[in-house]
mmCIF file of C-alpha atoms in Angstrom:
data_model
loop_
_atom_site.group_PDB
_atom_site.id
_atom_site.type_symbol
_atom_site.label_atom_id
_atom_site.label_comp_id
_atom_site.label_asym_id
_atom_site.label_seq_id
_atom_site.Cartn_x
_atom_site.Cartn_y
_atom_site.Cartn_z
ATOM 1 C CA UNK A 1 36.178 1.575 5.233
ATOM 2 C CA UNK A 2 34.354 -0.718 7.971
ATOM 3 C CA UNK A 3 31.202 -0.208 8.269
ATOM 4 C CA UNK A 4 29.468 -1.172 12.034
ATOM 5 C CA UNK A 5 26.793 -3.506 12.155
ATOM 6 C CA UNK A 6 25.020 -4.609 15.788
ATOM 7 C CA UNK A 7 23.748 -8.374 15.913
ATOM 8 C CA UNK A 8 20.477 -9.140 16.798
ATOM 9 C CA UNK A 9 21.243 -9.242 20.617
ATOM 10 C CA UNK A 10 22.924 -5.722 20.516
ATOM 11 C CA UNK A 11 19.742 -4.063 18.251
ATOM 12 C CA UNK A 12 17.330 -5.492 20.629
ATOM 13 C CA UNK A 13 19.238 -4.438 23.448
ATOM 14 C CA UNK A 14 19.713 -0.988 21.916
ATOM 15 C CA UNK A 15 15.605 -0.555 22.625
ATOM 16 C CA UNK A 16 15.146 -2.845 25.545
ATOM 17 C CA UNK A 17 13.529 -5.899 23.771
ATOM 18 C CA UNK A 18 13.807 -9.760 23.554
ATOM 19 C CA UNK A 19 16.353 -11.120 20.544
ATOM 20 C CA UNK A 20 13.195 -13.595 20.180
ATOM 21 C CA UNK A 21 11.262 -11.117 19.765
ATOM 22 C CA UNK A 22 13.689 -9.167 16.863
ATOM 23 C CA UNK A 23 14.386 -12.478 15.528
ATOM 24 C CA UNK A 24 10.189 -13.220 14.992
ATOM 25 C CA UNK A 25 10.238 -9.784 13.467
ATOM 26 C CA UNK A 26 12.750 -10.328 10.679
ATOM 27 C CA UNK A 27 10.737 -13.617 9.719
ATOM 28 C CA UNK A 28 7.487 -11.913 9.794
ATOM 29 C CA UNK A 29 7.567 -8.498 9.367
ATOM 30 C CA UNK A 30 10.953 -7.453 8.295
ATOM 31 C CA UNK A 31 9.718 -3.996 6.741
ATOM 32 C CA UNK A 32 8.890 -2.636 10.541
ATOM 33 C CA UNK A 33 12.447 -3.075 10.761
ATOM 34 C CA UNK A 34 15.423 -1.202 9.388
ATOM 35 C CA UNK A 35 17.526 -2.670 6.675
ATOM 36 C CA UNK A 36 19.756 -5.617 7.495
ATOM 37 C CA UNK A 37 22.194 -7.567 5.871
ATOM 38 C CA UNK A 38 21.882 -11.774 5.687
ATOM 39 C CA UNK A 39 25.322 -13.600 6.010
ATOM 40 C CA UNK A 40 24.670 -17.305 5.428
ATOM 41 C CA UNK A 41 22.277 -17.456 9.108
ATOM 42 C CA UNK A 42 23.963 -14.209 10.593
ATOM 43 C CA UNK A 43 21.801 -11.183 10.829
ATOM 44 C CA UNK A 44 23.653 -7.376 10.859
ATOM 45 C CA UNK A 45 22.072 -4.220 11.189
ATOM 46 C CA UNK A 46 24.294 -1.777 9.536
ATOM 47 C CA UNK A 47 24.657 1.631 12.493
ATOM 48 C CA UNK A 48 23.630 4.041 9.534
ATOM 49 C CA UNK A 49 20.620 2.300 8.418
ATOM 50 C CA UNK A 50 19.588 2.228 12.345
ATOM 51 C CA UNK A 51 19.851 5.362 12.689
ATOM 52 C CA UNK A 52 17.848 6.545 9.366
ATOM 53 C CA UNK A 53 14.818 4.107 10.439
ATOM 54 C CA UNK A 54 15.212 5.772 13.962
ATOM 55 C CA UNK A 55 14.597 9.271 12.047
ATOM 56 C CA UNK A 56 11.489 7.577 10.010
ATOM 57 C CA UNK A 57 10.105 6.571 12.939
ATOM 58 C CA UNK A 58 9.744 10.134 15.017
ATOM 59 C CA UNK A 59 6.199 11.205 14.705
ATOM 60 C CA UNK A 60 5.704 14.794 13.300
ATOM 61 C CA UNK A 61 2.328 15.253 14.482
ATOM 62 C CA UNK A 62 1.485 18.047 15.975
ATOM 63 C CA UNK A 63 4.815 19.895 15.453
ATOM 64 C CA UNK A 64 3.338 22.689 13.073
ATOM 65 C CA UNK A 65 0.794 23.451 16.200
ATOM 66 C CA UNK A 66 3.393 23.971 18.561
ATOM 67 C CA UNK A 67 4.708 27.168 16.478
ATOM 68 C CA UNK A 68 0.973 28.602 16.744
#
């Protein structure tokens, strides 16, 4: 089974942002992030654990008031 991973430069171009800026991110603040896997200096971001963080990150708020 392979599993797909994006790099650094294909997650930040997935949502428009600087690789800096990713790269600053997983120094600093890695838990904004979604899980990633370290290979010696190599960075992947596993496609399934994208997508999960993508789902954690939808706001609910307000979606109970739009069934009033």
């Amino acid at each position: 089974m392979t599993v797909q991973v994006l790099t650094i430069k294909q997650f930040a171009e997935r949502y428009a942002l600087n690789p800096s800026t990713v790269s600053a991110q997983i120094t600093r603040t890695p838990a904004q992030l979604p899980a990633f896997i370290r290979i010696g200096k190599q960075i992947r971001f596993p496609l399934a654990e994208i997508e999960a963080w993508e789902q954690s990150q939808i706001s609910t708020h307000g979606a109970s008031q739009n069934n009033l």
